[in-house]
Amino acid sequence: MDILKERILREASVINSDVLKLDALLNHQVDPELTMEMGKEFARRFAEKSITKVITVESSGIPVAFATALALNVPLVFARRKKTLIADQDALTERVPSFTKGIVTDIMVSKQFLRPEDHVLFIDDIIANGDAARGLIKIIERSGAKLAGLGIVVEKSFQAGAGTIREQGIVVESLVKVASLEGGIIRFE
Amino acid sequence: MDILKERILREASVINSDVLKLDALLNHQVDPELTMEMGKEFARRFAEKSITKVITVESSGIPVAFATALALNVPLVFARRKKTLIADQDALTERVPSFTKGIVTDIMVSKQFLRPEDHVLFIDDIIANGDAARGLIKIIERSGAKLAGLGIVVEKSFQAGAGTIREQGIVVESLVKVASLEGGIIRFE
């Protein structure tokens, strides 16, 4: 997605050789029009997969996952990072470390919203080490739903996450792949 | 919004006289079409206010805030609950208690995305005691931006939040007002 590459070059900043800051367009401020274009692109790439539900993990994947669900005309489910006192008893939970937050959290999806008959498209904003993604994939597997694939806005392909998920035989579609941040320079694949 | 009242009566459940569970349509699973209708309704109610930015607090307000920002054709900013290691040094922060989560968190907005020239519309899914809302209102005030008003999907008018904010002279527009949950029955105002 060339427009997204241009926006990243213009608005992102490299914190260090591992961390790309996308606050201006992805995970703090969001451009709704650009996000809708991303959603339509994911909908196009998974058009043949009879998707019944889009899923993401709160929170920064929610806008693009919402845009994708709107384009596909299916419900969106966002997995909760479990701290709430009113969580469903009837929930699927996985414990995952967070690369950017430096903490461990439990992610949770109510069984009510993830059914064995669902074809699920998992959308997220960034994939680095893929810990949260692997956690949600385990939850989807345990629910009995079929995982149609992952749609990622920015894949940091120099980190292991997307690679290890593809090795499981899961389709991962990334709108942009960042090959390196060495020397403070963003290099796309 | 009659369609929203119907959906709440059909899909929400009353946990106790204080807590209404809206997992099926607002804060775990989301209906994109219904959410877009909510966003258009907020855009209509604040059409004369020259809104330059929509703001919310992560995470369950993000879908409806995104829909509103899309309808108004302005950027969305979502305040982060601060735990990330890559938070901006140049940020406005307020500490707030969370009614549903039973914990205290810091909410954070980067000064870069909230400017004195902004006219901000603050959108959220539910208002109960309004602690998080008051925290974000303080952040908006400190930024120098003008707060055009609050748009709330479900106001629990038997709790103090929206009332105390209106007493500050701030416009609060709610799509639905729940007057009581006594006896397990949802009564609208």
Tab-separated table of C-alpha atoms in Angstrom:
chain	number	residue	atom	x	y	z
A	1	MET	CA	0.000	0.000	0.000
A	2	ASP	CA	2.014	2.940	-1.334
A	3	ILE	CA	-0.052	5.666	0.346
A	4	LEU	CA	0.624	4.013	3.706
A	5	LYS	CA	4.376	3.821	3.027
A	6	GLU	CA	4.389	7.535	2.206
A	7	ARG	CA	2.515	8.378	5.389
A	8	ILE	CA	4.877	6.236	7.477
A	9	LEU	CA	7.943	7.917	5.974
A	10	ARG	CA	6.419	11.329	6.637
A	11	GLU	CA	4.858	10.796	10.096
A	12	ALA	CA	6.528	7.866	11.881
A	13	SER	CA	9.724	8.114	13.867
A	14	VAL	CA	12.373	5.536	14.648
A	15	ILE	CA	12.944	5.243	18.425
A	16	ASN	CA	15.664	2.618	18.126
A	17	SER	CA	16.517	-0.287	15.809
A	18	ASP	CA	13.556	-2.278	17.203
A	19	VAL	CA	10.851	0.325	17.819
A	20	LEU	CA	8.977	2.360	15.209
A	21	LYS	CA	6.703	5.017	16.664
A	22	LEU	CA	3.428	5.234	14.751
A	23	ASP	CA	1.527	7.464	17.210
A	24	ALA	CA	0.673	10.030	14.535
A	25	LEU	CA	-1.311	7.706	12.285
A	26	LEU	CA	-1.952	4.352	13.946
A	27	ASN	CA	-1.877	3.955	17.714
A	28	HIS	CA	-2.652	7.320	19.291
A	29	GLN	CA	-3.952	9.573	16.504
A	30	VAL	CA	-5.864	7.934	13.650
A	31	ASP	CA	-6.784	9.194	10.170
A	32	PRO	CA	-10.276	7.752	9.579
A	33	GLU	CA	-10.121	8.022	5.758
A	34	LEU	CA	-6.741	6.261	5.560
A	35	THR	CA	-7.964	3.648	8.052
A	36	MET	CA	-11.045	2.984	5.892
A	37	GLU	CA	-8.728	2.413	2.909
A	38	MET	CA	-6.772	-0.142	4.961
A	39	GLY	CA	-10.019	-1.859	5.944
A	40	LYS	CA	-11.178	-2.049	2.323
A	41	GLU	CA	-7.798	-3.498	1.314
A	42	PHE	CA	-8.054	-6.266	3.935
A	43	ALA	CA	-11.656	-6.928	2.865
A	44	ARG	CA	-10.424	-7.271	-0.742
A	45	ARG	CA	-7.574	-9.635	0.190
A	46	PHE	CA	-9.882	-11.925	2.199
A	47	ALA	CA	-12.973	-11.534	-0.020
A	48	GLU	CA	-13.082	-15.248	-0.938
A	49	LYS	CA	-12.867	-16.506	2.656
A	50	SER	CA	-16.545	-16.164	3.731
A	51	ILE	CA	-15.543	-14.185	6.817
A	52	THR	CA	-18.251	-14.088	9.515
A	53	LYS	CA	-16.358	-12.060	12.129
A	54	VAL	CA	-13.373	-9.733	12.470
A	55	ILE	CA	-11.372	-10.015	15.680
A	56	THR	CA	-8.577	-7.961	17.245
A	57	VAL	CA	-6.954	-7.368	20.637
A	58	GLU	CA	-7.640	-4.062	22.365
A	59	SER	CA	-6.798	-1.386	21.773
A	60	SER	CA	-4.729	0.048	18.964
A	61	GLY	CA	-5.933	-2.510	16.414
A	62	ILE	CA	-9.562	-1.520	16.984
A	63	PRO	CA	-9.894	1.290	14.385
A	64	VAL	CA	-8.527	-0.739	11.457
A	65	ALA	CA	-10.364	-3.873	12.607
A	66	PHE	CA	-13.595	-1.842	12.790
A	67	ALA	CA	-12.973	-0.475	9.266
A	68	THR	CA	-12.420	-4.034	7.986
A	69	ALA	CA	-15.567	-5.338	9.693
A	70	LEU	CA	-17.549	-2.441	8.206
A	71	ALA	CA	-16.185	-3.186	4.713
A	72	LEU	CA	-17.023	-6.902	5.109
A	73	ASN	CA	-20.391	-6.155	6.800
A	74	VAL	CA	-19.707	-8.532	9.721
A	75	PRO	CA	-19.439	-7.984	13.505
A	76	LEU	CA	-16.197	-6.945	15.180
A	77	VAL	CA	-15.027	-8.612	18.390
A	78	PHE	CA	-12.183	-7.145	20.366
A	79	ALA	CA	-10.422	-9.381	22.870
A	80	ARG	CA	-10.207	-7.687	26.250
A	81	ARG	CA	-7.051	-7.365	28.297
A	82	LYS	CA	-8.584	-8.861	31.364
A	83	LYS	CA	-8.800	-6.731	34.457
A	84	THR	CA	-12.468	-5.880	34.466
A	85	LEU	CA	-14.617	-7.058	37.364
A	86	ILE	CA	-17.563	-7.744	35.073
A	87	ALA	CA	-15.770	-10.236	32.823
A	88	ASP	CA	-17.798	-13.138	31.544
A	89	GLN	CA	-17.385	-16.365	33.524
A	90	ASP	CA	-17.773	-18.165	30.229
A	91	ALA	CA	-14.586	-16.851	28.616
A	92	LEU	CA	-11.496	-18.143	26.832
A	93	THR	CA	-8.307	-16.686	28.317
A	94	GLU	CA	-4.591	-16.738	27.427
A	95	ARG	CA	-1.697	-15.094	29.261
A	96	VAL	CA	0.633	-13.103	26.989
A	97	PRO	CA	3.696	-10.903	27.467
A	98	SER	CA	3.598	-7.457	25.839
A	99	PHE	CA	6.696	-6.330	23.951
A	100	THR	CA	5.948	-2.589	24.115
A	101	LYS	CA	4.360	-2.513	27.570
A	102	GLY	CA	6.933	-4.709	29.298
A	103	ILE	CA	4.218	-6.519	31.284
A	104	VAL	CA	2.203	-9.726	31.189
A	105	THR	CA	-1.543	-9.536	30.606
A	106	ASP	CA	-4.406	-11.962	30.166
A	107	ILE	CA	-6.417	-11.602	26.991
A	108	MET	CA	-10.003	-12.772	27.026
A	109	VAL	CA	-12.796	-13.514	24.541
A	110	SER	CA	-16.288	-14.516	25.620
A	111	LYS	CA	-17.290	-17.912	24.176
A	112	GLN	CA	-20.608	-16.315	23.268
A	113	PHE	CA	-18.969	-14.248	20.489
A	114	LEU	CA	-16.619	-16.851	18.992
A	115	ARG	CA	-18.500	-19.901	17.770
A	116	PRO	CA	-17.342	-23.119	16.038
A	117	GLU	CA	-19.220	-22.036	12.876
A	118	ASP	CA	-17.343	-18.705	12.627
A	119	HIS	CA	-14.742	-17.902	9.937
A	120	VAL	CA	-12.573	-15.369	11.694
A	121	LEU	CA	-10.297	-12.694	10.236
A	122	PHE	CA	-7.788	-11.458	12.830
A	123	ILE	CA	-6.702	-7.838	12.220
A	124	ASP	CA	-3.974	-5.986	14.111
A	125	ASP	CA	-2.018	-2.792	13.688
A	126	ILE	CA	1.554	-3.974	14.246
A	127	ILE	CA	3.255	-7.327	14.572
A	128	ALA	CA	6.657	-7.520	16.221
A	129	ASN	CA	7.352	-10.636	18.285
A	130	GLY	CA	3.769	-11.790	17.898
A	131	ASP	CA	3.126	-12.790	21.499
A	132	ALA	CA	-0.347	-11.240	21.704
A	133	ALA	CA	-1.156	-12.612	18.236
A	134	ARG	CA	-0.180	-16.154	19.230
A	135	GLY	CA	-2.336	-15.800	22.352
A	136	LEU	CA	-5.379	-14.788	20.347
A	137	ILE	CA	-4.726	-17.539	17.779
A	138	LYS	CA	-4.771	-20.086	20.640
A	139	ILE	CA	-8.092	-18.650	21.844
A	140	ILE	CA	-9.566	-18.913	18.327
A	141	GLU	CA	-8.364	-22.533	18.055
A	142	ARG	CA	-9.837	-23.410	21.456
A	143	SER	CA	-13.192	-21.885	20.425
A	144	GLY	CA	-13.421	-24.234	17.461
A	145	ALA	CA	-13.795	-21.317	15.031
A	146	LYS	CA	-11.860	-21.386	11.744
A	147	LEU	CA	-9.071	-18.791	11.444
A	148	ALA	CA	-9.152	-17.479	7.862
A	149	GLY	CA	-5.959	-15.484	8.342
A	150	LEU	CA	-4.252	-12.452	9.817
A	151	GLY	CA	-4.250	-8.952	8.383
A	152	ILE	CA	-1.483	-6.722	9.769
A	153	VAL	CA	-1.005	-3.037	8.959
A	154	VAL	CA	2.736	-2.884	9.690
A	155	GLU	CA	4.788	-6.067	9.870
A	156	LYS	CA	8.267	-5.643	11.294
A	157	SER	CA	9.699	-8.515	9.251
A	158	PHE	CA	13.082	-8.333	11.015
A	159	GLN	CA	11.329	-9.578	14.152
A	160	ALA	CA	10.108	-13.150	14.496
A	161	GLY	CA	6.351	-12.748	14.973
A	162	ALA	CA	4.831	-13.000	11.499
A	163	GLY	CA	7.378	-15.631	10.405
A	164	THR	CA	6.576	-18.028	13.232
A	165	ILE	CA	2.847	-17.633	12.571
A	166	ARG	CA	3.285	-18.330	8.829
A	167	GLU	CA	5.267	-21.465	9.814
A	168	GLN	CA	2.069	-22.697	11.511
A	169	GLY	CA	0.443	-22.617	8.052
A	170	ILE	CA	-1.589	-19.468	8.788
A	171	VAL	CA	-2.028	-16.838	6.043
A	172	VAL	CA	-0.580	-13.478	7.139
A	173	GLU	CA	-1.302	-10.488	4.890
A	174	SER	CA	0.639	-7.309	5.746
A	175	LEU	CA	-0.099	-3.941	4.151
A	176	VAL	CA	3.495	-2.809	4.735
A	177	LYS	CA	6.604	-4.786	5.678
A	178	VAL	CA	9.425	-2.972	7.437
A	179	ALA	CA	12.692	-4.824	6.802
A	180	SER	CA	14.947	-2.701	9.023
A	181	LEU	CA	15.142	0.375	11.249
A	182	GLU	CA	18.968	0.319	11.448
A	183	GLY	CA	20.627	3.723	11.581
A	184	GLY	CA	17.279	5.399	12.237
A	185	ILE	CA	16.178	4.733	8.647
A	186	ILE	CA	12.922	2.978	7.734
A	187	ARG	CA	13.600	0.373	5.026
A	188	PHE	CA	10.592	-1.382	3.485
A	189	GLU	CA	10.801	-4.900	2.052
B	1	MET	CA	-32.190	6.701	19.308
B	2	ASP	CA	-34.993	4.120	19.210
B	3	ILE	CA	-33.044	1.451	17.307
B	4	LEU	CA	-30.374	1.560	20.030
B	5	LYS	CA	-32.990	1.223	22.800
B	6	GLU	CA	-34.421	-1.833	21.041
B	7	ARG	CA	-30.982	-3.407	20.698
B	8	ILE	CA	-30.181	-2.733	24.375
B	9	LEU	CA	-33.466	-4.316	25.501
B	10	ARG	CA	-32.762	-7.347	23.312
B	11	GLU	CA	-29.008	-7.835	23.871
B	12	ALA	CA	-27.912	-6.188	27.133
B	13	SER	CA	-28.163	-7.823	30.523
B	14	VAL	CA	-28.487	-6.324	33.984
B	15	ILE	CA	-25.732	-7.589	36.306
B	16	ASN	CA	-26.974	-5.673	39.336
B	17	SER	CA	-28.705	-2.350	40.025
B	18	ASP	CA	-25.506	-0.452	39.047
B	19	VAL	CA	-24.033	-2.494	36.193
B	20	LEU	CA	-25.477	-2.966	32.706
B	21	LYS	CA	-23.574	-5.454	30.563
B	22	LEU	CA	-23.324	-4.261	26.965
B	23	ASP	CA	-20.751	-6.823	25.750
B	24	ALA	CA	-22.941	-7.966	22.874
B	25	LEU	CA	-23.152	-4.616	21.110
B	26	LEU	CA	-20.768	-2.064	22.613
B	27	ASN	CA	-17.721	-3.148	24.574
B	28	HIS	CA	-16.694	-6.615	23.427
B	29	GLN	CA	-18.670	-7.333	20.246
B	30	VAL	CA	-19.547	-4.380	17.991
B	31	ASP	CA	-22.081	-4.042	15.163
B	32	PRO	CA	-20.302	-1.802	12.615
B	33	GLU	CA	-23.506	-0.635	10.872
B	34	LEU	CA	-25.198	0.337	14.146
B	35	THR	CA	-21.983	2.024	15.295
B	36	MET	CA	-21.858	4.067	12.084
B	37	GLU	CA	-25.444	5.222	12.760
B	38	MET	CA	-24.354	6.356	16.235
B	39	GLY	CA	-21.384	8.204	14.736
B	40	LYS	CA	-23.613	9.977	12.195
B	41	GLU	CA	-26.032	10.974	14.969
B	42	PHE	CA	-23.215	12.543	17.019
B	43	ALA	CA	-21.913	14.279	13.877
B	44	ARG	CA	-25.424	15.696	13.309
B	45	ARG	CA	-25.800	16.902	16.917
B	46	PHE	CA	-22.416	18.688	16.856
B	47	ALA	CA	-22.544	19.799	13.207
B	48	GLU	CA	-22.461	23.525	14.083
B	49	LYS	CA	-19.442	23.268	16.390
B	50	SER	CA	-16.592	23.314	13.829
B	51	ILE	CA	-15.089	20.158	15.330
B	52	THR	CA	-11.427	19.624	14.368
B	53	LYS	CA	-10.785	16.438	16.340
B	54	VAL	CA	-12.671	13.601	18.028
B	55	ILE	CA	-11.151	12.234	21.235
B	56	THR	CA	-11.885	9.206	23.429
B	57	VAL	CA	-10.195	7.053	26.095
B	58	GLU	CA	-9.114	3.547	25.112
B	59	SER	CA	-10.610	1.174	24.524
B	60	SER	CA	-14.317	0.507	24.318
B	61	GLY	CA	-15.156	4.025	23.125
B	62	ILE	CA	-12.866	3.666	20.113
B	63	PRO	CA	-15.347	2.166	17.598
B	64	VAL	CA	-18.047	4.833	18.078
B	65	ALA	CA	-15.445	7.615	18.317
B	66	PHE	CA	-13.912	6.360	15.053
B	67	ALA	CA	-17.354	6.317	13.395
B	68	THR	CA	-17.971	9.899	14.566
B	69	ALA	CA	-14.561	11.085	13.336
B	70	LEU	CA	-15.236	9.426	9.968
B	71	ALA	CA	-18.647	11.130	9.715
B	72	LEU	CA	-17.098	14.515	10.606
B	73	ASN	CA	-14.016	13.889	8.426
B	74	VAL	CA	-11.563	14.818	11.210
B	75	PRO	CA	-8.797	12.856	12.994
B	76	LEU	CA	-9.478	10.625	15.975
B	77	VAL	CA	-7.211	10.686	19.042
B	78	PHE	CA	-7.538	8.026	21.690
B	79	ALA	CA	-6.052	8.761	25.103
B	80	ARG	CA	-3.809	5.914	26.214
B	81	ARG	CA	-4.009	4.224	29.583
B	82	LYS	CA	-0.370	4.726	30.359
B	83	LYS	CA	1.775	1.690	30.806
B	84	THR	CA	3.685	1.686	27.543
B	85	LEU	CA	7.466	2.065	27.584
B	86	ILE	CA	7.385	4.192	24.431
B	87	ALA	CA	5.059	6.892	25.789
B	88	ASP	CA	5.790	10.407	24.641
B	89	GLN	CA	7.818	12.484	27.099
B	90	ASP	CA	5.773	15.440	25.918
B	91	ALA	CA	2.419	14.223	27.232
B	92	LEU	CA	-0.481	15.439	29.361
B	93	THR	CA	-1.379	12.904	32.072
B	94	GLU	CA	-4.169	12.533	34.654
B	95	ARG	CA	-4.647	9.779	37.227
B	96	VAL	CA	-8.188	8.336	37.291
B	97	PRO	CA	-9.993	5.549	39.148
B	98	SER	CA	-11.940	3.039	37.029
B	99	PHE	CA	-15.428	2.098	38.219
B	100	THR	CA	-15.640	-1.194	36.312
B	101	LYS	CA	-11.998	-2.246	36.620
B	102	GLY	CA	-11.589	-1.419	40.303
B	103	ILE	CA	-8.106	0.021	39.718
B	104	VAL	CA	-6.404	3.379	39.238
B	105	THR	CA	-4.793	4.186	35.882
B	106	ASP	CA	-3.057	7.138	34.292
B	107	ILE	CA	-4.553	8.412	31.056
B	108	MET	CA	-2.266	10.188	28.632
B	109	VAL	CA	-2.542	12.357	25.523
B	110	SER	CA	0.489	13.579	23.597
B	111	LYS	CA	0.589	17.390	23.391
B	112	GLN	CA	1.400	16.958	19.723
B	113	PHE	CA	-2.162	15.794	18.965
B	114	LEU	CA	-4.157	18.219	21.109
B	115	ARG	CA	-3.467	21.843	20.175
B	116	PRO	CA	-4.850	25.154	21.503
B	117	GLU	CA	-6.533	25.756	18.114
B	118	ASP	CA	-8.488	22.453	18.276
B	119	HIS	CA	-12.256	22.197	18.802
B	120	VAL	CA	-12.585	18.794	20.426
B	121	LEU	CA	-15.583	16.466	20.560
B	122	PHE	CA	-15.163	13.866	23.310
B	123	ILE	CA	-17.005	10.604	22.545
B	124	ASP	CA	-17.399	7.649	24.913
B	125	ASP	CA	-19.490	4.499	25.091
B	126	ILE	CA	-20.803	4.651	28.664
B	127	ILE	CA	-20.802	7.214	31.420
B	128	ALA	CA	-21.340	6.063	35.000
B	129	ASN	CA	-19.455	7.976	37.682
B	130	GLY	CA	-17.526	9.894	35.053
B	131	ASP	CA	-14.070	9.586	36.593
B	132	ALA	CA	-12.274	8.822	33.327
B	133	ALA	CA	-14.313	11.524	31.570
B	134	ARG	CA	-13.333	14.149	34.142
B	135	GLY	CA	-9.696	13.117	33.746
B	136	LEU	CA	-9.801	13.562	29.987
B	137	ILE	CA	-11.672	16.887	30.347
B	138	LYS	CA	-8.820	18.122	32.585
B	139	ILE	CA	-6.297	17.056	29.954
B	140	ILE	CA	-8.234	18.902	27.238
B	141	GLU	CA	-8.395	22.039	29.424
B	142	ARG	CA	-4.662	21.856	30.145
B	143	SER	CA	-3.907	21.541	26.417
B	144	GLY	CA	-5.665	24.843	25.721
B	145	ALA	CA	-8.006	23.182	23.205
B	146	LYS	CA	-11.712	24.086	23.248
B	147	LEU	CA	-14.047	21.278	24.370
B	148	ALA	CA	-17.151	21.451	22.163
B	149	GLY	CA	-18.963	18.809	24.194
B	150	LEU	CA	-19.355	15.171	25.124
B	151	GLY	CA	-21.214	12.529	23.150
B	152	ILE	CA	-22.128	9.442	25.165
B	153	VAL	CA	-23.803	6.306	23.799
B	154	VAL	CA	-25.336	5.124	27.084
B	155	GLU	CA	-25.700	7.514	30.010
B	156	LYS	CA	-26.595	5.896	33.305
B	157	SER	CA	-28.450	8.950	34.573
B	158	PHE	CA	-28.968	7.423	38.037
B	159	GLN	CA	-25.202	7.737	38.571
B	160	ALA	CA	-23.524	11.086	39.085
B	161	GLY	CA	-21.104	11.323	36.135
B	162	ALA	CA	-22.982	13.167	33.395
B	163	GLY	CA	-24.751	15.427	35.902
B	164	THR	CA	-21.535	16.701	37.470
B	165	ILE	CA	-20.075	17.365	34.016
B	166	ARG	CA	-23.176	19.320	32.909
B	167	GLU	CA	-22.844	21.364	36.127
B	168	GLN	CA	-19.439	22.493	34.810
B	169	GLY	CA	-21.330	24.047	31.858
B	170	ILE	CA	-20.242	21.349	29.398
B	171	VAL	CA	-22.741	20.092	26.791
B	172	VAL	CA	-23.352	16.336	27.201
B	173	GLU	CA	-25.385	14.619	24.459
B	174	SER	CA	-26.425	11.041	25.229
B	175	LEU	CA	-27.993	8.730	22.634
B	176	VAL	CA	-29.753	6.754	25.369
B	177	LYS	CA	-30.334	7.555	29.041
B	178	VAL	CA	-30.875	4.677	31.446
B	179	ALA	CA	-32.837	5.923	34.466
B	180	SER	CA	-32.760	2.713	36.514
B	181	LEU	CA	-31.720	-0.940	36.576
B	182	GLU	CA	-33.690	-1.766	39.746
B	183	GLY	CA	-35.224	-5.215	39.864
B	184	GLY	CA	-33.160	-6.305	36.857
B	185	ILE	CA	-35.284	-4.141	34.542
B	186	ILE	CA	-33.828	-1.539	32.174
B	187	ARG	CA	-35.844	1.691	32.418
B	188	PHE	CA	-35.034	4.460	29.951
B	189	GLU	CA	-35.592	8.128	30.787
